[in-house]
mmCIF file of C-alpha atoms and ligand atoms in Angstrom:
data_model
loop_
_atom_site.group_PDB
_atom_site.id
_atom_site.type_symbol
_atom_site.label_atom_id
_atom_site.label_comp_id
_atom_site.label_asym_id
_atom_site.label_seq_id
_atom_site.Cartn_x
_atom_site.Cartn_y
_atom_site.Cartn_z
ATOM 1 C CA MET A 1 -2.783 30.332 -34.210
ATOM 2 C CA GLU A 2 -0.929 27.019 -34.420
ATOM 3 C CA ILE A 3 1.948 25.740 -32.338
ATOM 4 C CA LYS A 4 4.390 25.820 -35.251
ATOM 5 C CA GLU A 5 4.034 29.627 -35.333
ATOM 6 C CA ILE A 6 5.185 30.129 -31.721
ATOM 7 C CA GLY A 7 7.496 27.111 -31.441
ATOM 8 C CA GLU A 8 8.497 25.047 -28.439
ATOM 9 C CA PHE A 9 9.799 28.007 -26.449
ATOM 10 C CA GLY A 10 6.711 30.090 -27.135
ATOM 11 C CA LEU A 11 4.622 27.216 -25.820
ATOM 12 C CA ILE A 12 6.651 26.853 -22.647
ATOM 13 C CA ASP A 13 6.316 30.600 -22.047
ATOM 14 C CA LEU A 14 2.543 30.165 -22.151
ATOM 15 C CA ILE A 15 2.496 27.594 -19.350
ATOM 16 C CA LYS A 16 5.355 28.436 -17.028
ATOM 17 C CA ASP A 17 3.497 30.904 -14.765
ATOM 18 C CA ALA A 18 2.271 29.587 -11.414
ATOM 19 C CA THR A 19 4.093 26.269 -11.765
ATOM 20 C CA ILE A 20 5.847 26.640 -8.389
ATOM 21 C CA VAL A 21 3.514 26.278 -5.420
ATOM 22 C CA ASP A 22 6.074 25.625 -2.682
ATOM 23 C CA GLU A 23 9.175 27.728 -3.299
ATOM 24 C CA SER A 24 11.041 26.377 -0.286
ATOM 25 C CA SER A 25 11.937 23.103 -2.017
ATOM 26 C CA VAL A 26 12.836 24.511 -5.458
ATOM 27 C CA VAL A 27 16.203 26.052 -6.345
ATOM 28 C CA VAL A 28 15.658 26.054 -10.139
ATOM 29 C CA GLY A 29 12.329 25.359 -11.875
ATOM 30 C CA ILE A 30 11.449 25.619 -15.579
ATOM 31 C CA GLY A 31 14.146 27.344 -17.632
ATOM 32 C CA ASP A 32 17.450 25.513 -17.239
ATOM 33 C CA ASP A 33 18.832 22.164 -18.416
ATOM 34 C CA ALA A 34 17.564 20.438 -15.293
ATOM 35 C CA ALA A 35 15.454 21.358 -12.303
ATOM 36 C CA VAL A 36 17.183 21.674 -8.921
ATOM 37 C CA VAL A 37 15.200 20.710 -5.823
ATOM 38 C CA ARG A 38 15.825 20.205 -2.119
ATOM 39 C CA ALA A 39 15.057 16.925 -0.417
ATOM 40 C CA THR A 40 13.820 17.072 3.183
ATOM 41 C CA PRO A 41 16.466 15.549 5.514
ATOM 42 C CA LYS A 42 15.647 12.043 6.817
ATOM 43 C CA MET A 43 12.897 11.472 4.247
ATOM 44 C CA LEU A 44 13.042 8.697 1.659
ATOM 45 C CA GLN A 45 12.580 9.926 -1.907
ATOM 46 C CA LEU A 46 9.829 8.360 -4.055
ATOM 47 C CA MET A 47 9.842 8.474 -7.851
ATOM 48 C CA THR A 48 7.037 7.418 -10.139
ATOM 49 C CA THR A 49 5.969 7.943 -13.731
ATOM 50 C CA ASP A 50 2.881 7.198 -15.794
ATOM 51 C CA MET A 51 2.282 7.790 -19.474
ATOM 52 C CA LEU A 52 -1.085 8.493 -21.089
ATOM 53 C CA VAL A 53 -1.500 7.853 -24.822
ATOM 54 C CA GLU A 54 -4.386 9.218 -26.877
ATOM 55 C CA GLY A 55 -6.642 6.427 -28.103
ATOM 56 C CA ILE A 56 -5.332 4.031 -25.441
ATOM 57 C CA HIS A 57 -5.792 5.908 -22.175
ATOM 58 C CA PHE A 58 -8.005 8.815 -23.151
ATOM 59 C CA ASP A 59 -10.429 9.920 -25.818
ATOM 60 C CA LEU A 60 -10.387 13.625 -26.667
ATOM 61 C CA SER A 61 -13.930 13.394 -28.037
ATOM 62 C CA PHE A 62 -15.196 13.272 -24.456
ATOM 63 C CA THR A 63 -12.206 14.403 -22.391
ATOM 64 C CA SER A 64 -11.409 18.125 -22.286
ATOM 65 C CA PRO A 65 -7.730 19.192 -22.249
ATOM 66 C CA THR A 66 -8.248 20.516 -18.697
ATOM 67 C CA GLN A 67 -9.639 17.182 -17.515
ATOM 68 C CA LEU A 68 -6.788 15.362 -19.232
ATOM 69 C CA GLY A 69 -4.146 17.542 -17.542
ATOM 70 C CA TYR A 70 -5.783 17.017 -14.171
ATOM 71 C CA LYS A 71 -5.952 13.249 -14.623
ATOM 72 C CA ALA A 72 -2.390 12.873 -15.953
ATOM 73 C CA LEU A 73 -1.053 14.318 -12.704
ATOM 74 C CA ALA A 74 -3.728 12.737 -10.474
ATOM 75 C CA VAL A 75 -2.785 9.169 -11.453
ATOM 76 C CA ASN A 76 0.831 9.819 -10.537
ATOM 77 C CA LEU A 77 -0.111 11.387 -7.199
ATOM 78 C CA SER A 78 -2.129 8.253 -6.498
ATOM 79 C CA ASP A 79 1.023 6.138 -6.856
ATOM 80 C CA ILE A 80 2.857 8.360 -4.379
ATOM 81 C CA ALA A 81 -0.101 8.132 -1.971
ATOM 82 C CA ALA A 82 -0.032 4.334 -2.269
ATOM 83 C CA MET A 83 3.553 4.349 -0.964
ATOM 84 C CA GLY A 84 2.402 6.368 2.047
ATOM 85 C CA GLY A 85 4.107 9.535 0.861
ATOM 86 C CA VAL A 86 3.441 13.087 -0.225
ATOM 87 C CA ALA A 87 4.198 14.408 -3.699
ATOM 88 C CA CYS A 88 6.627 17.320 -4.085
ATOM 89 C CA GLN A 89 7.816 17.874 -7.661
ATOM 90 C CA ALA A 90 6.613 16.926 -11.142
ATOM 91 C CA VAL A 91 8.119 16.996 -14.636
ATOM 92 C CA ILE A 92 5.807 16.779 -17.628
ATOM 93 C CA SER A 93 6.756 15.486 -21.073
ATOM 94 C CA ILE A 94 4.292 16.029 -23.848
ATOM 95 C CA ALA A 95 4.135 15.054 -27.511
ATOM 96 C CA LEU A 96 1.635 17.074 -29.575
ATOM 97 C CA PRO A 97 0.528 16.810 -33.206
ATOM 98 C CA LYS A 98 2.073 19.645 -35.230
ATOM 99 C CA ASP A 99 -1.290 21.186 -36.020
ATOM 100 C CA SER A 100 -2.294 21.449 -32.330
ATOM 101 C CA LYS A 101 -3.490 24.784 -31.033
ATOM 102 C CA PRO A 102 -1.524 26.527 -28.258
ATOM 103 C CA GLU A 103 -4.819 26.718 -26.330
ATOM 104 C CA PHE A 104 -4.730 22.936 -25.974
ATOM 105 C CA MET A 105 -1.460 23.161 -24.044
ATOM 106 C CA VAL A 106 -2.689 26.118 -21.980
ATOM 107 C CA GLU A 107 -5.889 24.298 -20.982
ATOM 108 C CA LEU A 108 -4.015 21.071 -20.290
ATOM 109 C CA TYR A 109 -1.794 22.960 -17.870
ATOM 110 C CA GLN A 110 -4.791 24.660 -16.260
ATOM 111 C CA GLY A 111 -6.020 21.215 -15.233
ATOM 112 C CA MET A 112 -2.567 20.139 -14.168
ATOM 113 C CA LYS A 113 -1.967 23.309 -12.122
ATOM 114 C CA LYS A 114 -5.325 22.982 -10.410
ATOM 115 C CA ILE A 115 -4.460 19.621 -8.874
ATOM 116 C CA ALA A 116 -0.804 20.611 -8.422
ATOM 117 C CA GLN A 117 -1.898 23.551 -6.276
ATOM 118 C CA GLN A 118 -4.377 21.442 -4.350
ATOM 119 C CA PHE A 119 -1.661 18.977 -3.333
ATOM 120 C CA LYS A 120 1.255 21.481 -3.234
ATOM 121 C CA VAL A 121 3.206 19.919 -6.089
ATOM 122 C CA ASN A 122 5.627 22.046 -8.128
ATOM 123 C CA ILE A 123 5.895 21.590 -11.882
ATOM 124 C CA VAL A 124 9.650 22.041 -12.277
ATOM 125 C CA GLY A 125 10.293 21.033 -15.888
ATOM 126 C CA GLY A 126 9.496 18.776 -18.770
ATOM 127 C CA ASP A 127 9.929 18.285 -22.465
ATOM 128 C CA THR A 128 7.789 19.298 -25.414
ATOM 129 C CA VAL A 129 8.036 17.519 -28.762
ATOM 130 C CA ALA A 130 6.017 16.961 -31.927
ATOM 131 C CA SER A 131 4.028 13.780 -32.501
ATOM 132 C CA LEU A 132 3.100 12.229 -35.849
ATOM 133 C CA GLY A 133 0.260 10.395 -34.116
ATOM 134 C CA GLY A 134 -1.894 11.583 -31.248
ATOM 135 C CA VAL A 135 -1.184 13.329 -27.974
ATOM 136 C CA ILE A 136 1.103 11.606 -25.456
ATOM 137 C CA ILE A 137 1.633 12.887 -21.920
ATOM 138 C CA ASN A 138 4.190 11.504 -19.545
ATOM 139 C CA VAL A 139 4.265 12.758 -15.975
ATOM 140 C CA ALA A 140 7.003 11.907 -13.494
ATOM 141 C CA VAL A 141 6.572 12.807 -9.839
ATOM 142 C CA LEU A 142 9.081 13.014 -7.015
ATOM 143 C CA GLY A 143 7.682 12.473 -3.539
ATOM 144 C CA GLU A 144 8.822 11.865 0.002
ATOM 145 C CA VAL A 145 7.955 9.556 2.854
ATOM 146 C CA LEU A 146 9.231 9.058 6.384
ATOM 147 C CA PRO A 147 10.972 5.644 6.481
ATOM 148 C CA GLN A 148 8.579 4.334 9.163
ATOM 149 C CA TYR A 149 5.508 5.225 7.074
ATOM 150 C CA LEU A 150 6.666 3.658 3.797
ATOM 151 C CA GLN A 151 3.978 1.299 2.498
ATOM 152 C CA ARG A 152 4.936 -1.550 0.198
ATOM 153 C CA ARG A 153 2.799 -4.243 -1.408
ATOM 154 C CA SER A 154 5.111 -7.002 -0.225
ATOM 155 C CA THR A 155 4.497 -6.733 3.511
ATOM 156 C CA ALA A 156 0.945 -8.011 4.124
ATOM 157 C CA ALA A 157 0.778 -10.417 7.073
ATOM 158 C CA ILE A 158 -1.439 -13.464 7.632
ATOM 159 C CA ALA A 159 -4.575 -12.625 9.704
ATOM 160 C CA ASP A 160 -4.484 -8.921 8.779
ATOM 161 C CA ILE A 161 -7.770 -7.568 7.534
ATOM 162 C CA VAL A 162 -8.182 -6.193 3.996
ATOM 163 C CA VAL A 163 -9.620 -2.679 3.670
ATOM 164 C CA VAL A 164 -10.468 -0.272 0.848
ATOM 165 C CA THR A 165 -11.186 3.464 0.740
ATOM 166 C CA GLY A 166 -14.263 4.938 -0.969
ATOM 167 C CA ASP A 167 -16.457 3.131 -3.495
ATOM 168 C CA LEU A 168 -15.130 0.894 -6.269
ATOM 169 C CA GLY A 169 -16.226 0.546 -9.885
ATOM 170 C CA ASN A 170 -17.479 4.092 -10.439
ATOM 171 C CA ALA A 171 -14.713 5.127 -12.836
ATOM 172 C CA ALA A 172 -15.179 2.148 -15.159
ATOM 173 C CA ALA A 173 -18.947 2.631 -15.185
ATOM 174 C CA GLY A 174 -18.321 6.339 -15.929
ATOM 175 C CA LEU A 175 -16.339 5.330 -19.007
ATOM 176 C CA VAL A 176 -19.238 3.159 -20.164
ATOM 177 C CA CYS A 177 -21.586 6.149 -19.673
ATOM 178 C CA LEU A 178 -19.288 8.346 -21.788
ATOM 179 C CA GLN A 179 -18.913 5.729 -24.512
ATOM 180 C CA ALA A 180 -22.660 5.165 -24.610
ATOM 181 C CA GLY A 181 -23.362 8.922 -24.632
ATOM 182 C CA GLU A 182 -25.359 8.386 -21.429
ATOM 183 C CA LYS A 183 -25.197 11.830 -19.890
ATOM 184 C CA GLY A 184 -28.641 12.764 -18.652
ATOM 185 C CA ALA A 185 -29.294 9.847 -16.295
ATOM 186 C CA SER A 186 -29.424 10.378 -12.516
ATOM 187 C CA PHE A 187 -26.323 8.234 -12.041
ATOM 188 C CA SER A 188 -24.130 9.475 -14.881
ATOM 189 C CA ASP A 189 -22.734 12.726 -13.440
ATOM 190 C CA ILE A 190 -21.036 11.163 -10.435
ATOM 191 C CA LEU A 191 -19.700 8.194 -12.438
ATOM 192 C CA ILE A 192 -18.363 10.399 -15.243
ATOM 193 C CA GLN A 193 -16.782 12.728 -12.685
ATOM 194 C CA ASP A 194 -15.040 9.758 -11.041
ATOM 195 C CA HIS A 195 -13.755 8.608 -14.432
ATOM 196 C CA LEU A 196 -12.529 11.965 -15.730
ATOM 197 C CA LEU A 197 -11.437 13.632 -12.491
ATOM 198 C CA PRO A 198 -10.314 10.950 -10.027
ATOM 199 C CA MET A 199 -9.340 12.239 -6.595
ATOM 200 C CA PRO A 200 -5.997 10.795 -5.477
ATOM 201 C CA GLN A 201 -6.301 9.615 -1.873
ATOM 202 C CA MET A 202 -3.330 11.603 -0.580
ATOM 203 C CA GLU A 203 -5.010 12.704 2.616
ATOM 204 C CA MET A 204 -6.341 9.233 3.450
ATOM 205 C CA ALA A 205 -2.924 7.763 2.699
ATOM 206 C CA GLY A 206 -1.390 10.120 5.259
ATOM 207 C CA TYR A 207 -3.478 8.484 7.999
ATOM 208 C CA ILE A 208 -3.388 4.920 6.676
ATOM 209 C CA ALA A 209 0.401 4.918 6.233
ATOM 210 C CA LYS A 210 0.856 5.185 9.994
ATOM 211 C CA TYR A 211 -0.996 1.933 10.649
ATOM 212 C CA ALA A 212 -1.201 -0.345 7.571
ATOM 213 C CA SER A 213 0.992 -3.374 6.824
ATOM 214 C CA SER A 214 0.825 -3.097 3.008
ATOM 215 C CA MET A 215 -0.862 -0.851 0.460
ATOM 216 C CA ASN A 216 -1.647 -0.447 -3.252
ATOM 217 C CA ASP A 217 -3.666 2.081 -5.191
ATOM 218 C CA ILE A 218 -6.517 0.616 -7.230
ATOM 219 C CA SER A 219 -5.626 1.583 -10.775
ATOM 220 C CA ASP A 220 -6.421 -1.721 -12.512
ATOM 221 C CA GLY A 221 -9.400 -3.093 -10.578
ATOM 222 C CA LEU A 222 -9.630 -4.782 -7.192
ATOM 223 C CA ALA A 223 -8.910 -8.296 -8.526
ATOM 224 C CA SER A 224 -5.635 -7.255 -10.070
ATOM 225 C CA GLU A 225 -4.480 -5.118 -7.138
ATOM 226 C CA ALA A 226 -5.358 -7.801 -4.585
ATOM 227 C CA SER A 227 -3.359 -10.274 -6.634
ATOM 228 C CA GLU A 228 -0.363 -7.938 -6.626
ATOM 229 C CA ILE A 229 -0.378 -7.752 -2.825
ATOM 230 C CA ALA A 230 -0.891 -11.532 -2.504
ATOM 231 C CA THR A 231 1.921 -12.306 -4.952
ATOM 232 C CA ALA A 232 4.388 -9.755 -3.579
ATOM 233 C CA SER A 233 3.690 -10.703 0.049
ATOM 234 C CA GLY A 234 3.506 -14.492 -0.516
ATOM 235 C CA VAL A 235 0.116 -14.646 1.232
ATOM 236 C CA GLY A 236 -3.518 -15.129 0.237
ATOM 237 C CA LEU A 237 -6.315 -12.566 0.204
ATOM 238 C CA CYS A 238 -9.898 -13.683 0.762
ATOM 239 C CA ILE A 239 -12.463 -11.062 -0.288
ATOM 240 C CA ASP A 240 -16.158 -11.123 0.557
ATOM 241 C CA ALA A 241 -18.150 -10.046 -2.509
ATOM 242 C CA THR A 242 -20.994 -8.743 -0.357
ATOM 243 C CA LYS A 243 -18.642 -6.340 1.426
ATOM 244 C CA VAL A 244 -17.149 -4.625 -1.649
ATOM 245 C CA PRO A 245 -18.392 -0.996 -1.497
ATOM 246 C CA LEU A 246 -20.535 -0.218 -4.557
ATOM 247 C CA SER A 247 -22.202 3.181 -4.922
ATOM 248 C CA GLN A 248 -25.895 3.654 -5.564
ATOM 249 C CA ALA A 249 -24.989 5.312 -8.884
ATOM 250 C CA LEU A 250 -22.973 2.252 -9.921
ATOM 251 C CA ARG A 251 -25.843 -0.089 -9.043
ATOM 252 C CA GLU A 252 -28.322 2.003 -11.017
ATOM 253 C CA SER A 253 -26.066 2.248 -14.063
ATOM 254 C CA SER A 254 -25.333 -1.493 -14.001
ATOM 255 C CA ALA A 255 -29.062 -2.206 -14.073
ATOM 256 C CA VAL A 256 -29.476 0.124 -17.065
ATOM 257 C CA PHE A 257 -26.475 -1.305 -18.944
ATOM 258 C CA GLY A 258 -27.338 -4.918 -18.089
ATOM 259 C CA ARG A 259 -23.989 -5.377 -16.360
ATOM 260 C CA ASN A 260 -22.943 -6.834 -13.039
ATOM 261 C CA ALA A 261 -22.035 -3.970 -10.661
ATOM 262 C CA LEU A 262 -19.440 -6.061 -8.830
ATOM 263 C CA ASP A 263 -17.580 -6.733 -12.098
ATOM 264 C CA PHE A 264 -16.918 -3.002 -12.478
ATOM 265 C CA ALA A 265 -15.290 -2.983 -9.038
ATOM 266 C CA LEU A 266 -13.307 -6.191 -9.550
ATOM 267 C CA TYR A 267 -12.130 -5.692 -13.117
ATOM 268 C CA GLY A 268 -12.911 -2.083 -14.032
ATOM 269 C CA GLY A 269 -9.972 -0.023 -12.870
ATOM 270 C CA GLU A 270 -9.094 3.656 -12.649
ATOM 271 C CA ASP A 271 -10.797 4.168 -9.301
ATOM 272 C CA TYR A 272 -7.561 5.336 -7.664
ATOM 273 C CA GLN A 273 -8.868 4.349 -4.261
ATOM 274 C CA LEU A 274 -6.518 2.559 -1.839
ATOM 275 C CA LEU A 275 -6.385 -1.143 -0.966
ATOM 276 C CA PHE A 276 -4.479 -1.990 2.211
ATOM 277 C CA THR A 277 -3.920 -4.658 4.828
ATOM 278 C CA ILE A 278 -3.778 -3.864 8.533
ATOM 279 C CA THR A 279 -3.969 -5.621 11.906
ATOM 280 C CA GLU A 280 -7.384 -5.462 13.588
ATOM 281 C CA GLN A 281 -5.830 -3.546 16.454
ATOM 282 C CA ASN A 282 -4.331 -0.895 14.179
ATOM 283 C CA TYR A 283 -7.584 -0.664 12.227
ATOM 284 C CA LYS A 284 -9.360 0.356 15.422
ATOM 285 C CA LYS A 285 -6.752 3.062 15.970
ATOM 286 C CA LEU A 286 -7.075 4.288 12.379
ATOM 287 C CA CYS A 287 -10.859 4.533 12.724
ATOM 288 C CA GLN A 288 -10.498 6.834 15.719
ATOM 289 C CA HIS A 289 -9.364 9.624 13.377
ATOM 290 C CA THR A 290 -11.840 11.837 11.554
ATOM 291 C CA LEU A 291 -11.103 10.647 8.025
ATOM 292 C CA PRO A 292 -11.996 12.447 4.778
ATOM 293 C CA ASN A 293 -13.209 9.273 3.017
ATOM 294 C CA LYS A 294 -14.916 6.076 4.122
ATOM 295 C CA LEU A 295 -13.204 2.768 4.873
ATOM 296 C CA THR A 296 -14.690 -0.679 4.265
ATOM 297 C CA VAL A 297 -13.342 -4.007 5.507
ATOM 298 C CA ILE A 298 -13.693 -6.406 2.571
ATOM 299 C CA GLY A 299 -11.720 -9.467 3.621
ATOM 300 C CA ARG A 300 -8.782 -11.080 5.332
ATOM 301 C CA VAL A 301 -5.192 -12.129 4.624
ATOM 302 C CA THR A 302 -4.841 -15.933 4.574
ATOM 303 C CA ASP A 303 -2.000 -18.455 4.416
ATOM 304 C CA LYS A 304 -2.976 -19.613 0.897
ATOM 305 C CA GLU A 305 0.157 -18.425 -0.824
ATOM 306 C CA LYS A 306 -0.313 -15.978 -3.727
ATOM 307 C CA CYS A 307 -3.984 -16.822 -4.016
ATOM 308 C CA VAL A 308 -6.920 -14.401 -4.123
ATOM 309 C CA GLU A 309 -10.274 -15.929 -3.241
ATOM 310 C CA LEU A 310 -13.726 -14.424 -3.558
ATOM 311 C CA ILE A 311 -16.590 -15.455 -1.301
ATOM 312 C CA GLN A 312 -19.489 -15.044 -3.714
ATOM 313 C CA GLU A 313 -22.931 -13.830 -2.726
ATOM 314 C CA ASN A 314 -24.099 -17.474 -2.541
ATOM 315 C CA ARG A 315 -21.170 -18.069 -0.092
ATOM 316 C CA GLN A 316 -19.366 -20.297 -2.576
ATOM 317 C CA ILE A 317 -15.618 -19.569 -2.682
ATOM 318 C CA VAL A 318 -13.915 -19.146 -6.067
ATOM 319 C CA ASN A 319 -10.422 -18.128 -7.139
ATOM 320 C CA LEU A 320 -10.308 -14.562 -8.384
ATOM 321 C CA LYS A 321 -8.308 -14.158 -11.589
ATOM 322 C CA PRO A 322 -6.190 -10.988 -11.713
ATOM 323 C CA LYS A 323 -7.680 -9.797 -14.991
ATOM 324 C CA GLY A 324 -7.678 -6.033 -15.156
ATOM 325 C CA TYR A 325 -9.084 -3.189 -17.106
ATOM 326 C CA ASN A 326 -7.783 -4.188 -20.549
ATOM 327 C CA HIS A 327 -9.596 -7.491 -20.531
ATOM 328 C CA PHE A 328 -12.787 -5.986 -19.282
ATOM 329 C CA ILE A 329 -14.496 -4.337 -22.202
HETATM 330 P P1 ADP B 401 16.673 21.226 -22.979
HETATM 331 O O1 ADP B 401 16.917 21.489 -24.439
HETATM 332 O O2 ADP B 401 17.792 21.629 -22.071
HETATM 333 O O3 ADP B 401 16.150 19.847 -22.727
HETATM 334 P P2 ADP B 401 14.135 22.380 -23.330
HETATM 335 O O4 ADP B 401 14.342 23.383 -24.398
HETATM 336 O O5 ADP B 401 13.604 21.062 -23.699
HETATM 337 O O6 ADP B 401 15.507 22.236 -22.556
HETATM 338 O O7 ADP B 401 13.215 23.003 -22.195
HETATM 339 C C1 ADP B 401 13.469 24.293 -21.693
HETATM 340 C C2 ADP B 401 12.919 24.355 -20.276
HETATM 341 O O8 ADP B 401 11.517 24.200 -20.315
HETATM 342 C C3 ADP B 401 13.461 23.271 -19.367
HETATM 343 O O9 ADP B 401 13.569 23.807 -18.063
HETATM 344 C C4 ADP B 401 12.378 22.226 -19.405
HETATM 345 O O10 ADP B 401 12.368 21.467 -18.211
HETATM 346 C C5 ADP B 401 11.120 23.093 -19.535
HETATM 347 N N1 ADP B 401 10.023 22.414 -20.247
HETATM 348 C C6 ADP B 401 10.023 21.966 -21.526
HETATM 349 N N2 ADP B 401 8.836 21.418 -21.850
HETATM 350 C C7 ADP B 401 8.067 21.502 -20.732
HETATM 351 C C8 ADP B 401 6.777 21.086 -20.411
HETATM 352 N N3 ADP B 401 5.972 20.446 -21.281
HETATM 353 N N4 ADP B 401 6.329 21.328 -19.150
HETATM 354 C C9 ADP B 401 7.104 21.934 -18.232
HETATM 355 N N5 ADP B 401 8.328 22.346 -18.478
HETATM 356 C C10 ADP B 401 8.844 22.137 -19.708
HETATM 357 MG MG1 MG B 402 14.131 19.213 -23.877
#
């Protein structure tokens, strides 16, 4: 069966079950001209959107519709986490080639609902249209944050330390594995998983937001994200290359591909880990919690305005250019 046989409404009927996870905040979900939701009193509302375009952001030859649905929502949740908030509602707009199969939409929503349920996000509406080119998915998410926990990128302070969650570079190396058809190696499963199914750091963000001075999610590589904090805050960031957390799998794959592991972390992107600045005192407090992911101190905030420096392995200090994912491959 093809989509043109069941039409837009037939398609929506196929996906609208189990889209509401938390009924208390939804007055009207899918089925009217607009969704109607309740904001929690005293919370600030967060809005974010990210669009994924076939051929630019994903390749359906190695991404399943379920993985794509998961990732389209995950990257938006990561932006909410980076503001220190929790995600509440999502609307999904999708453009599909006319000859698409309804199963594609159903599987896409299976992936989306899986992560939506995990993080208690309701899918309250969207739009479905035909595309003359490839698949395009736009997700918009509404979230909330207590005013005192809001994390911006413009509020880093001189002498704060610079910290990241998790390991960096895995997702970019996972893409290289997929493009090279490198699936059987000991390192490829974890890297490919991190590329296709990134875990937004919502839970970590909940702890970090209480203590940090500024925060960003790492969607475009550490160099680019560090530069965004430095520029927005009017400070410098000095990062020690030897401290950047690189997984064993990344090191092994870099050796096989003849690439520099650190470059994946600095310029690779799509890790969706968190980069934040924090006072040493608050960092000690943060570390007293039992956290679901690791933290690594990678540097310090300096008074060198809008400048990101890297202390290389040979201890020589160089300026780090904010080149991101697009310039990488
Ligand atoms: P309208 O013509 O008022 O824009 P639509 O016919 O586009 O309404 O959509 C009907 C309902 O289905 C609306 O509630 C809309 O939010 C929802 N909807 C449409 N496409 C999607 C989608 N891809 N995902 C979730 N909800 C959708
Ligand atoms: Mg519409």
